[in-house]
Coordinates of C-alpha atoms in Angstrom, one line a residue:
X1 CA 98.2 -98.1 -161.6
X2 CA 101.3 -100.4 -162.1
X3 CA 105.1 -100.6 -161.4
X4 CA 106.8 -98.8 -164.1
X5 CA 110.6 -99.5 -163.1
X6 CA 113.3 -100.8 -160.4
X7 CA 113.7 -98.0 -158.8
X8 CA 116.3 -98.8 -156.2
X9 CA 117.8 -101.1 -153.8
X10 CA 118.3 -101.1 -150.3
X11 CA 121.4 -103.8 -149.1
X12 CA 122.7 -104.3 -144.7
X13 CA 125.9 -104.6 -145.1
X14 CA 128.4 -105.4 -142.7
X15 CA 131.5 -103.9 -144.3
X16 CA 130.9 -100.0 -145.7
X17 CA 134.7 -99.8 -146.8
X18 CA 134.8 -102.6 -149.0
X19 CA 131.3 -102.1 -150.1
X20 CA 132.7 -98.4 -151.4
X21 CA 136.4 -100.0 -152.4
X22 CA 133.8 -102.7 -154.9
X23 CA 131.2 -100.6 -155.8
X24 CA 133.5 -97.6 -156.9
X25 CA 136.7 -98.9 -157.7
X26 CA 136.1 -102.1 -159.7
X27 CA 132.4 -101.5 -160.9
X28 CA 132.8 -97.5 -161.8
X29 CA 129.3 -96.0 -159.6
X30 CA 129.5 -93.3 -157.6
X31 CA 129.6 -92.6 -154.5
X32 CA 126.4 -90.3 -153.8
X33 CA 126.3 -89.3 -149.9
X34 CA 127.9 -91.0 -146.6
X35 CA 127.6 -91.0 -143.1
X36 CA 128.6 -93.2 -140.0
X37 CA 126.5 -95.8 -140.8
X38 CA 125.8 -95.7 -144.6
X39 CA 126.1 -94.6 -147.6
X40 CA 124.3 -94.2 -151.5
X41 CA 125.8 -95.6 -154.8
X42 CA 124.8 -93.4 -158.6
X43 CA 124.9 -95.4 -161.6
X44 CA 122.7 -91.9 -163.3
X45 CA 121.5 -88.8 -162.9
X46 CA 119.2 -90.4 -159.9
X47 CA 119.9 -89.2 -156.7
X48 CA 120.5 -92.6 -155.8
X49 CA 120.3 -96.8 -157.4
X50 CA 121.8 -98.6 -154.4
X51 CA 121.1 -97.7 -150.3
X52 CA 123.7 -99.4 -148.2
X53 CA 123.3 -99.4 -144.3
X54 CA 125.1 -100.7 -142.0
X55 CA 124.0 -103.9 -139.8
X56 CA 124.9 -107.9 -139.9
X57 CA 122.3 -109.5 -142.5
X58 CA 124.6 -109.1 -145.2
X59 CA 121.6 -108.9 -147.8
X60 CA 118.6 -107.5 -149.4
X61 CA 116.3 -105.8 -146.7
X62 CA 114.2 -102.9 -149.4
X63 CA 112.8 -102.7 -153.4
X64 CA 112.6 -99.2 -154.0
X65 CA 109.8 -99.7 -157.3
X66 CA 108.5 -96.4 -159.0
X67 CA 105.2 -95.8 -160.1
X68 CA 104.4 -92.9 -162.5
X69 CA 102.2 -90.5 -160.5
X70 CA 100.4 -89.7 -156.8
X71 CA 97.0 -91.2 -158.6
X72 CA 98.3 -94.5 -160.1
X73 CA 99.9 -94.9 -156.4
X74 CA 96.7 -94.1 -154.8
X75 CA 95.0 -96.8 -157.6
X76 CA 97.5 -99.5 -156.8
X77 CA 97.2 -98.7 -152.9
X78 CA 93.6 -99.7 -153.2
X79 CA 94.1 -102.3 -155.8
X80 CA 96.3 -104.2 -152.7
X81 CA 94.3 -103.4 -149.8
X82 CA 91.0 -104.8 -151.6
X83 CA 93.2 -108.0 -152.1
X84 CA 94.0 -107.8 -148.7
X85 CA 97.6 -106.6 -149.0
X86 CA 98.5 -104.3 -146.3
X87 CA 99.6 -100.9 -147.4
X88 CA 101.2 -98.7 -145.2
X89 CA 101.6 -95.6 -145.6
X90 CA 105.3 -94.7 -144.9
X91 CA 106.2 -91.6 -142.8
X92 CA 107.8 -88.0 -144.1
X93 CA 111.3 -89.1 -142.7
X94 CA 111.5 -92.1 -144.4
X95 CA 110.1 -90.2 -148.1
X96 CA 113.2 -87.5 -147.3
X97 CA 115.4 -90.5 -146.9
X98 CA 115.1 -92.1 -150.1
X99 CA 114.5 -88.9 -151.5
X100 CA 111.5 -89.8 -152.9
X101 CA 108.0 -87.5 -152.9
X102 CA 105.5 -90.5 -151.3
X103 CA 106.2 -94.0 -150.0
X104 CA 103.9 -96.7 -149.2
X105 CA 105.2 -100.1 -147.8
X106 CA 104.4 -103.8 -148.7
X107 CA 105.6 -107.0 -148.2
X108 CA 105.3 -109.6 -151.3
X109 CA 104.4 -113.5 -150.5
X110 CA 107.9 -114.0 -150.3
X111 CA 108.4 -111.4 -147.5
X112 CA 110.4 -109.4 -149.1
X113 CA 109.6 -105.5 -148.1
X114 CA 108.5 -103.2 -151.2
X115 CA 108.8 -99.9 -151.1
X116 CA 106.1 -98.0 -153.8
X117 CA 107.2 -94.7 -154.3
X118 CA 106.8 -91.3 -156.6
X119 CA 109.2 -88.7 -157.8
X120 CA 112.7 -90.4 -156.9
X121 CA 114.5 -87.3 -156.9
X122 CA 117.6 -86.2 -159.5
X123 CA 120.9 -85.8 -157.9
X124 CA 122.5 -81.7 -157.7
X125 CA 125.4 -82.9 -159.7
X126 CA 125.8 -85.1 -163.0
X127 CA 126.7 -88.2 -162.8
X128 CA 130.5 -88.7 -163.5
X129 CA 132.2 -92.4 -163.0
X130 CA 136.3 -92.2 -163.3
X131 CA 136.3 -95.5 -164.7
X132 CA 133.5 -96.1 -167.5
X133 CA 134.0 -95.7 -171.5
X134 CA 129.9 -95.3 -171.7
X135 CA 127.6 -95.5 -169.3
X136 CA 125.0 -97.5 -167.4
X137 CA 122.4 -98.5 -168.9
X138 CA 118.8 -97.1 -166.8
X139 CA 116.4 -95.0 -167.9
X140 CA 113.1 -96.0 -168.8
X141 CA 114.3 -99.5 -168.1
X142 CA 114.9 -98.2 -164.4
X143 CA 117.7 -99.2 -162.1
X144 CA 118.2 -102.7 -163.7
X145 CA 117.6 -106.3 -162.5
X146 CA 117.6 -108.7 -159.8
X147 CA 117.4 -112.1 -159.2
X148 CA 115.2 -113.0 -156.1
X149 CA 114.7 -116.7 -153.7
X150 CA 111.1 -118.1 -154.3
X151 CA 112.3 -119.6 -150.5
X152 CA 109.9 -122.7 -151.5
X153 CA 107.1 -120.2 -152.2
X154 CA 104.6 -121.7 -155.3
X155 CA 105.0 -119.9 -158.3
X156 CA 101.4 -119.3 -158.7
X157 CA 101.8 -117.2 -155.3
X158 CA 104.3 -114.4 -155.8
X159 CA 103.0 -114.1 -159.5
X160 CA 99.2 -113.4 -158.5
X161 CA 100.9 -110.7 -156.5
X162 CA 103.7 -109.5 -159.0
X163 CA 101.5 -110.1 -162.0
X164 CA 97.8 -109.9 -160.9
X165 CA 98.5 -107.2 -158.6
X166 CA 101.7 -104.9 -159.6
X167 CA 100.9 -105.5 -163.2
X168 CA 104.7 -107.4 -163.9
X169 CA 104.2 -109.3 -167.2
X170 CA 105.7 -113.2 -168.0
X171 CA 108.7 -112.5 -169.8
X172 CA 109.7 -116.1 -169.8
X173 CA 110.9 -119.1 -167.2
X174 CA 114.0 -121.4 -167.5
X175 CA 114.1 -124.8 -166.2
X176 CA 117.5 -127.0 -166.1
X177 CA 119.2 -129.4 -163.8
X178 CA 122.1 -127.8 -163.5
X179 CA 123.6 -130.9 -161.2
X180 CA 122.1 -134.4 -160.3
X181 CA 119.0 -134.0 -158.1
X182 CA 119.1 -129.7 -157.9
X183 CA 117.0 -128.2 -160.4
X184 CA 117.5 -124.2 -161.2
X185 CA 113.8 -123.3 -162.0
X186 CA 113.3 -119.0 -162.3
X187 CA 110.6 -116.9 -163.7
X188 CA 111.5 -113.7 -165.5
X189 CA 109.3 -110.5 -165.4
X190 CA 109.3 -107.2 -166.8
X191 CA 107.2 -103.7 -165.9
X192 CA 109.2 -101.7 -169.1
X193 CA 110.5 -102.4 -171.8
X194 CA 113.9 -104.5 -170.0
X195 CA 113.6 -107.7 -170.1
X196 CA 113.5 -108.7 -166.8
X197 CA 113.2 -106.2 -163.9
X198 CA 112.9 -109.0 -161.4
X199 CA 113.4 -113.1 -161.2
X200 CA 112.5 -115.6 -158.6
X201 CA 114.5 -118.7 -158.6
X202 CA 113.8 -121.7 -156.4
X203 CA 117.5 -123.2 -155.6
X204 CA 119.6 -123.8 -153.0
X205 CA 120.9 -120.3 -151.8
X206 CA 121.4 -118.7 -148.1
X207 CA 120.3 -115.2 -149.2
X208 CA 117.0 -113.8 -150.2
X209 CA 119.0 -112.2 -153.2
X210 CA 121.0 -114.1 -155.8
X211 CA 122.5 -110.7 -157.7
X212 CA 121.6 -107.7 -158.9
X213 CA 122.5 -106.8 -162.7
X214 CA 124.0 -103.9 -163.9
X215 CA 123.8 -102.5 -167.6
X216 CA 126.5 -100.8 -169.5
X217 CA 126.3 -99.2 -173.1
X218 CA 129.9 -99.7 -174.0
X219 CA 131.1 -103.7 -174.1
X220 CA 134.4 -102.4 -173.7
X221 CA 133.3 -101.7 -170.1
X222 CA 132.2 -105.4 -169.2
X223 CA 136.0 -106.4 -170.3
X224 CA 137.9 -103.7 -167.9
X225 CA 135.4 -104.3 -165.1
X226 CA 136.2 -108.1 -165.4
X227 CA 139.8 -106.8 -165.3
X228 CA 139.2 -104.9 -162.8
X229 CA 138.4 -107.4 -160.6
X230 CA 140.7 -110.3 -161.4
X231 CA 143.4 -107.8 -160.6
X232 CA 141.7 -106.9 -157.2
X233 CA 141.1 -110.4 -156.5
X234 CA 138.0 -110.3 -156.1
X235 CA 135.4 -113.8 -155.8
X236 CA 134.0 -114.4 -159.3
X237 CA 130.8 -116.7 -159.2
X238 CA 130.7 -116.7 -163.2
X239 CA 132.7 -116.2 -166.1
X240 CA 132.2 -114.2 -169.0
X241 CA 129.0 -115.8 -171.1
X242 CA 125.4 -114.6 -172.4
X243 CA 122.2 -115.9 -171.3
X244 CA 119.6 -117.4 -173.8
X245 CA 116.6 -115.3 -172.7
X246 CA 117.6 -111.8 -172.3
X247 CA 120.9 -112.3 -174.5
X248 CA 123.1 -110.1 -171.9
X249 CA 126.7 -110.7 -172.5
X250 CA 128.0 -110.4 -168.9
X251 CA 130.2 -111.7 -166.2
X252 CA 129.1 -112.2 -161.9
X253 CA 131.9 -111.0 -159.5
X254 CA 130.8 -111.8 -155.7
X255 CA 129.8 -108.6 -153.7
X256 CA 131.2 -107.9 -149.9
X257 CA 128.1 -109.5 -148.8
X258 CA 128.2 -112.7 -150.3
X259 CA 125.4 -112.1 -152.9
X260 CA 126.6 -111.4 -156.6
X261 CA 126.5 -108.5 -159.1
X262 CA 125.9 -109.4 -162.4
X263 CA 127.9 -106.9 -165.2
X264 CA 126.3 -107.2 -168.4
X265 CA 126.1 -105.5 -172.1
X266 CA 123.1 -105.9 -174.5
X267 CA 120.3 -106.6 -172.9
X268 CA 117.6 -107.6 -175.0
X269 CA 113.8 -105.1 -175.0
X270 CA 110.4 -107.0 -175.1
X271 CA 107.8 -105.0 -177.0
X272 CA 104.5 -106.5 -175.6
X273 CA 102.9 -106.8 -179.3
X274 CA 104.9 -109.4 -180.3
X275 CA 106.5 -110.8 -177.1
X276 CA 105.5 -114.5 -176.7
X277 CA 106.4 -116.2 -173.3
X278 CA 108.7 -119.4 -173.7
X279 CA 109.8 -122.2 -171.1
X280 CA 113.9 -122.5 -171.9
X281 CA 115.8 -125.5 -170.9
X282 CA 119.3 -123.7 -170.3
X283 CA 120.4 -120.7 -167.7
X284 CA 123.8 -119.8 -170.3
X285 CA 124.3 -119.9 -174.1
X286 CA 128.1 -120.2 -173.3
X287 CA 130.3 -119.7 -170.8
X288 CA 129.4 -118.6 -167.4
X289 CA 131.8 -121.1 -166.2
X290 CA 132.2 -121.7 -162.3
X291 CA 135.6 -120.0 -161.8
X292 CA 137.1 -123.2 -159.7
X293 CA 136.4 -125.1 -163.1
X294 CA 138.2 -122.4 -165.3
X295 CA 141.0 -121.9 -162.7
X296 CA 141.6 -126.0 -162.4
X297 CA 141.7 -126.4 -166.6
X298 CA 144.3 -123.9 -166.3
X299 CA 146.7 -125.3 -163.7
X300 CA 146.4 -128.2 -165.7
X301 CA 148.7 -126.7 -168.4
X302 CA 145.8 -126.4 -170.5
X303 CA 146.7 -123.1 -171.6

């Protein structure tokens, strides 16, 4: 009667074009259906990973987060309500929308909107990207991470919810000052075997999500997706670099909306036997360099 994956995300976006022209052409997902005022992104054989509508908040609005069968919903449903969670039971329209065989909505501490579903339904076609060497990386590790805004919220808050209630387990927490006065403090949870299927950071940041990280199999794809981009101009928030906690070798380009993607290879498992939770002191092993910084050292004649 617990999460078992990221199942998928639902984005407003204000700008369907360029949200196709980024997600397709520089990141190499597929574009699943489309209509006037959305669309659906495939990084599998999953119907769908990413829902984009159309409307002005320019951010995160659903989690999509699978759990295994009707009776482990129906646990978890009355797991929340005796916590005094409200559960709602979400209409046959919206299941047929995310193509998924039962939906129940909740809203975390946070107030972020949850969607707990069963059966997210395989697509009629394979998946095919025109642009990868391998493939994403999803599975049993679901659709893959994101980074969320604690907004202020007390850590002991959303994890009695995440934790005590969804069954997320401490995968670790990272603490650094990563400028005079503004302190980067996240907590890192896992539901499978990925190391992280959600964060919550409390920083300074004007969106309820800081990125979303997708996996690939092949490194060779991180290197012509960062091409990919610098070619298209596209914003970079980081450079190239690997995190200290769940070793992803990646790079963050800056989405339409203003949030960021992260593009990674590598990504460490956490077998719960032997898993032990630490407190780290750094966000990046190396590199993830803020691009101004990179961009300066090389009109400097660095190079």
């Amino acid at each position: 009667m617990t999460v078992k994956e990221l199942a998928y995300v639902v984005y407003e976006v204000s700008d369907l074009a360029e949200w196709e022209r980024f997600a397709v052409s520089l990141l190499g997902m597929q574009l699943g259906e489309k209509s006037a005022d959305g669309l659906t992104l495939r990084t599998d054989e999953k119907a769908h990973r990413w829902i984009l509508a159309e409307g002005p908040a320019d951010d995160l609005v659903r989690t999509g987060y699978e759990v295994s069968s009707p009776a482990a919903l129906d646990a978890l449903v009355a797991r929340l309500r005796k916590a005094g969670v409200e559960a709602v039971e979400g209409d046959p329209g919206l299941a047929a929308a995310r193509k998924v065989d039962r939906i129940v909505l909740v809203t975390d501490p946070l107030g972020n909107v949850l969607e707990l579903v069963t059966g997210l339904a395989d697509a009629e076609t394979p998946f095919r990207s025109d642009l990868l060497l391998g493939e994403f990386v999803t599975g049993t590790g679901g659709a893959g991470h994101q980074v969320l805004l604690a907004k202020g919220v007390p850590r002991e808050t959303y994890l009695a919810f995440y934790e005590g209630l969804l069954g997320f387990k401490l995968s670790d927490i990272i603490v650094e000052e990563v400028a005079p006065g503004i302190v980067a403090d996240l907590a890192f949870l896992h539901c499978n075997p990925r190391h992280h299927s959600v964060a919550f950071g409390d920083m300074p940041h004007p969106k309820r999500t800081h990125h979303f990280m997708v996996e690939v199999s092949d490194i060779r794809d991180v290197g012509l997706a960062y091409d990919r981009c610098l070619d298209a101009k596209q914003p970079f928030e980081m450079t190239l670099g690997m995190h200290p906690n769940d070793h992803m070798f990646s790079f963050y380009v800056r989405t339409p909306s203003g949030f960021s993607v992260e593009y990674g290879w590598g990504g460490l498992l956490i077998d719960d036997e032997t898993w032990q939770v630490r407190t780290l002191d750094q966000l990046h092993w190396w590199g993830h360099r803020a691009p101004e910084a990179v961009a300066e050292q090389l009109a400097g004649g660095a190079l």
